[in-house]
Coordinates of C-alpha atoms in Angstrom, one line a residue:
M785 CA -18.9 -18.9 48.1
T786 CA -19.5 -18.2 44.5
D787 CA -17.3 -19.4 41.6
S788 CA -16.2 -15.8 40.9
T789 CA -15.1 -15.5 44.5
K790 CA -13.0 -18.6 44.3
K791 CA -11.3 -17.4 41.1
S792 CA -10.3 -14.2 42.8
E793 CA -8.4 -15.9 45.6
P794 CA -4.7 -16.5 44.9
E795 CA -3.7 -20.2 45.0
C796 CA -1.1 -21.1 47.6
S797 CA 1.4 -23.7 46.6
S798 CA 2.5 -26.3 49.1
K799 CA 5.7 -27.0 47.1
G800 CA 9.0 -25.4 47.9
L801 CA 10.2 -23.2 50.7
N802 CA 8.3 -20.1 51.9
R803 CA 9.6 -17.0 53.7
N804 CA 9.2 -18.5 57.2
H805 CA 10.9 -21.7 56.2
L806 CA 14.0 -19.8 55.1
K807 CA 14.0 -17.4 58.0
Y808 CA 13.9 -20.2 60.6
L809 CA 16.6 -22.0 58.6
A810 CA 18.7 -18.8 58.8
I811 CA 18.2 -18.7 62.6
F812 CA 19.2 -22.4 63.0
A813 CA 22.3 -21.9 60.8
M814 CA 23.2 -18.8 62.8
L815 CA 23.0 -20.7 66.1
L816 CA 25.2 -23.5 64.8
D817 CA 27.7 -21.1 63.4
H818 CA 28.0 -19.3 66.7
I819 CA 28.3 -22.5 68.7
A820 CA 31.0 -23.6 66.3
W821 CA 32.8 -20.3 67.0
I822 CA 32.8 -21.1 70.7
L823 CA 34.1 -24.6 70.1
S824 CA 36.9 -23.2 68.0
Q825 CA 37.8 -20.7 70.8
Y826 CA 37.9 -23.2 73.7
Y827 CA 38.1 -26.8 72.4
Y828 CA 40.2 -26.6 69.3
D829 CA 42.8 -29.0 70.7
Q830 CA 40.2 -31.8 70.6
P831 CA 40.3 -33.9 67.4
W832 CA 36.5 -34.0 67.0
D833 CA 36.2 -30.3 67.3
F834 CA 37.7 -29.4 63.9
S835 CA 35.3 -31.7 62.0
L836 CA 32.3 -30.4 64.0
T837 CA 33.3 -26.8 63.5
V838 CA 33.6 -27.3 59.7
V839 CA 30.1 -28.8 59.5
F840 CA 28.5 -26.2 61.7
R841 CA 30.2 -23.2 60.1
T842 CA 29.6 -24.5 56.6
F843 CA 25.9 -24.7 57.3
G844 CA 26.2 -21.3 59.1
R845 CA 27.1 -19.6 55.8
L846 CA 23.5 -19.7 54.9
T847 CA 22.5 -17.0 57.4
A848 CA 24.1 -13.9 55.6
P849 CA 22.6 -14.6 52.2
I850 CA 19.2 -15.4 53.6
M851 CA 19.2 -12.2 55.7
S852 CA 20.3 -10.2 52.6
W853 CA 17.7 -11.7 50.4
F854 CA 14.8 -10.9 52.8
L855 CA 16.2 -7.4 53.5
V856 CA 15.6 -6.8 49.7
Q857 CA 12.1 -8.4 49.9
G858 CA 11.4 -6.2 52.9
Y859 CA 12.6 -3.1 51.1
L860 CA 10.4 -3.9 48.1
H861 CA 7.2 -4.7 50.1
T862 CA 7.3 -2.6 53.2
S863 CA 4.6 0.0 53.7
S864 CA 7.0 2.4 55.3
K865 CA 10.7 2.5 54.6
K866 CA 11.2 5.0 57.4
R867 CA 9.7 2.6 60.0
Y868 CA 11.7 -0.3 58.6
A869 CA 14.9 1.6 58.9
I870 CA 14.0 2.7 62.5
R871 CA 13.2 -0.9 63.4
L872 CA 16.6 -2.1 62.1
C873 CA 18.4 0.7 63.9
A874 CA 16.6 0.0 67.2
F875 CA 17.4 -3.8 67.2
A876 CA 21.0 -3.1 66.0
L877 CA 21.5 -0.9 69.1
I878 CA 19.8 -3.5 71.4
S879 CA 22.0 -6.2 70.0
Q880 CA 25.3 -4.3 70.2
I881 CA 26.2 -5.0 73.8
P882 CA 25.5 -8.8 73.6
F883 CA 27.4 -8.9 70.4
S884 CA 30.4 -7.1 71.9
L885 CA 30.3 -9.3 75.0
V886 CA 30.5 -12.5 72.9
R887 CA 33.3 -11.1 70.6
S888 CA 35.5 -9.4 73.1
N889 CA 34.1 -10.0 76.6
S890 CA 33.5 -6.3 76.8
P891 CA 30.3 -4.2 76.3
W892 CA 32.4 -1.8 74.2
G893 CA 33.8 -3.8 71.3
N894 CA 35.4 -2.3 68.1
E895 CA 33.0 -4.0 65.7
L896 CA 29.3 -3.4 65.0
N897 CA 26.8 -6.3 64.7
V898 CA 25.3 -7.6 61.5
I899 CA 22.0 -5.7 62.0
F900 CA 24.0 -2.5 61.6
T901 CA 25.3 -4.0 58.3
L902 CA 21.7 -4.7 57.2
L903 CA 20.7 -1.1 58.1
I904 CA 23.6 0.2 56.0
S905 CA 22.6 -2.0 53.1
F906 CA 19.0 -0.8 53.4
L907 CA 20.1 2.8 53.3
I908 CA 22.2 2.1 50.2
L909 CA 19.0 0.8 48.5
C910 CA 17.1 4.0 49.6
I911 CA 19.9 6.2 48.1
I912 CA 19.9 4.2 44.8
D913 CA 16.2 4.8 44.4
S914 CA 16.2 8.4 45.6
A915 CA 15.8 11.5 43.5
L916 CA 19.3 12.6 44.1
D917 CA 21.7 13.3 41.2
T918 CA 24.1 10.6 40.2
T919 CA 27.2 12.2 41.9
P920 CA 25.6 12.5 45.4
K921 CA 24.2 8.9 45.0
V922 CA 27.7 7.5 44.2
L923 CA 29.4 9.5 46.9
L924 CA 26.8 8.5 49.6
T925 CA 26.9 4.9 48.5
I926 CA 30.7 4.8 48.7
L927 CA 30.5 6.4 52.2
L928 CA 28.1 3.7 53.4
F929 CA 30.2 0.9 52.0
A930 CA 33.2 2.4 53.8
L931 CA 31.1 2.6 57.0
S932 CA 30.3 -1.1 56.8
V933 CA 34.0 -1.8 57.3
V934 CA 33.5 -1.6 61.0
C935 CA 30.5 -4.0 60.9
D936 CA 30.2 -7.8 60.8
W937 CA 30.1 -9.0 57.2
A938 CA 31.7 -5.8 56.0
I939 CA 31.5 -4.9 52.3
F940 CA 30.2 -8.3 51.3
M941 CA 26.7 -8.1 52.8
P942 CA 26.0 -4.7 51.1
L943 CA 27.3 -6.2 47.9
M944 CA 25.0 -9.2 48.3
V945 CA 22.1 -6.9 48.9
L946 CA 22.9 -4.9 45.8
V947 CA 23.1 -8.1 43.7
F948 CA 19.8 -9.4 45.0
Y949 CA 18.1 -6.1 44.4
L950 CA 19.4 -5.2 41.0
L951 CA 19.0 -8.7 39.6
R952 CA 15.8 -9.6 41.5
D953 CA 14.0 -10.3 38.2
K954 CA 16.8 -12.1 36.5
K955 CA 17.4 -15.3 38.5
R956 CA 20.1 -16.7 36.2
G957 CA 22.2 -13.5 36.4
L958 CA 21.6 -13.2 40.1
I959 CA 22.9 -16.8 40.7
I960 CA 26.0 -16.1 38.5
F961 CA 26.9 -12.8 40.3
Y962 CA 26.1 -14.3 43.7
S963 CA 28.4 -17.3 42.9
V964 CA 31.2 -14.9 41.9
L965 CA 30.7 -12.9 45.1
S966 CA 30.8 -16.1 47.2
L967 CA 34.0 -17.2 45.5
L968 CA 35.5 -13.8 46.3
V969 CA 34.6 -14.3 50.0
V970 CA 36.4 -17.7 50.0
I971 CA 39.5 -16.2 48.2
A972 CA 39.6 -13.2 50.5
D973 CA 39.5 -15.4 53.7
I974 CA 42.1 -17.8 52.4
T975 CA 44.3 -14.9 51.5
I976 CA 44.0 -13.4 55.0
L977 CA 44.8 -16.9 56.5
C978 CA 47.9 -17.2 54.4
I979 CA 49.1 -13.7 55.3
R980 CA 48.7 -14.6 59.0
G981 CA 50.6 -17.9 58.5
Y982 CA 47.7 -20.3 58.9
H983 CA 46.8 -23.3 56.7
W984 CA 44.8 -22.1 53.6
Y985 CA 42.2 -24.9 53.9
W986 CA 41.1 -23.8 57.4
E987 CA 38.5 -21.5 55.9
L988 CA 37.1 -23.7 53.2
W989 CA 33.8 -23.9 55.1
Q990 CA 33.1 -20.5 53.6
L991 CA 32.1 -22.5 50.5
G992 CA 28.9 -23.1 52.4
M993 CA 27.7 -19.8 50.9
F994 CA 26.9 -21.8 47.8
L995 CA 24.3 -23.8 49.7
F996 CA 22.0 -20.7 49.3
I997 CA 21.6 -21.3 45.6
P998 CA 19.5 -24.5 45.8
L999 CA 17.4 -22.8 48.6
L1000 CA 16.8 -19.8 46.3
L1001 CA 15.7 -22.2 43.5
F1002 CA 13.3 -23.9 45.9
Y1003 CA 11.9 -20.6 47.3
N1004 CA 8.3 -20.3 46.2
G1005 CA 7.9 -16.6 47.0
E1006 CA 5.1 -17.2 49.5
P1007 CA 5.2 -15.6 52.9
G1008 CA 3.9 -18.5 55.0
S1009 CA 2.0 -17.7 58.2
R1010 CA 1.6 -13.9 58.7
A1011 CA 1.3 -14.2 62.5
P1012 CA 3.2 -11.4 64.2
F1013 CA 5.3 -13.9 66.1
H1014 CA 7.2 -14.8 62.9
K1015 CA 7.9 -11.2 62.1
W1016 CA 9.4 -10.4 65.5
F1017 CA 11.1 -13.7 66.5
F1018 CA 14.2 -13.1 64.4
Y1019 CA 14.8 -9.6 65.8
A1020 CA 14.3 -10.9 69.4
F1021 CA 16.3 -14.1 68.8
Y1022 CA 19.5 -12.3 67.7
P1023 CA 20.4 -10.4 70.9
T1024 CA 18.9 -13.0 73.1
H1025 CA 20.9 -15.9 71.8
L1026 CA 24.1 -13.7 71.9
L1027 CA 23.4 -13.0 75.5
V1028 CA 23.0 -16.7 76.3
L1029 CA 26.2 -17.5 74.4
W1030 CA 28.1 -14.9 76.4
I1031 CA 26.8 -16.5 79.7
V1032 CA 28.1 -19.9 78.4
I1033 CA 31.4 -18.4 77.4
S1034 CA 31.8 -16.7 80.8
S1035 CA 31.2 -20.0 82.5
L1036 CA 33.9 -21.6 80.3
R1037 CA 36.3 -18.8 81.2
A1038 CA 35.7 -19.2 84.9

């Protein structure tokens, strides 16, 4: 290998967190969050459960921002936005029955899973970058935001995606706007709790969304291993772990 060849190769940094690190962290956080949800549904009368639920759900708040961040990265770097959207749609449909079973013990729930929310967010980015006039862009964007109301992480995930996309080259501004959005999530959940007559501090684990900020600062922008396994594992994990959780919940109900 010549010196000129060596110079043409990009150097890989071993410091920080790469894409695969963050994706697997999101998967682990999601699993803990959903386990905590089961604990809160069936064992909330146990003194240890509240503390464990708070820890698990606080850590679980990492999943949505990491997913939103990499949706933007996928949008920016995909070779085919059409195939990307089709893939999101396919796995959203595959995941819907397991998601509904976990949420309502019925295959026909009244809420769509988070991959539908990611799909809506992806379509919003496509509309923003399209050649449409301003008025159709605004109307279609509002329509998609309204559609997200029937999805998991309604409104907030599309907003996160927009913040990450529009401020992708301005990290300081991105962190400020993300922090404001995270605070709004906390305030909204506390408000809903108070309206329903619950203690306001029961949803303070939503502050776990701020844990994404140090991860973003440590993200080195590198992909990690490009093995196909890493690309497909998240898609497969989501419906599979929901199905396993439903089996566990069914056994608890029996």
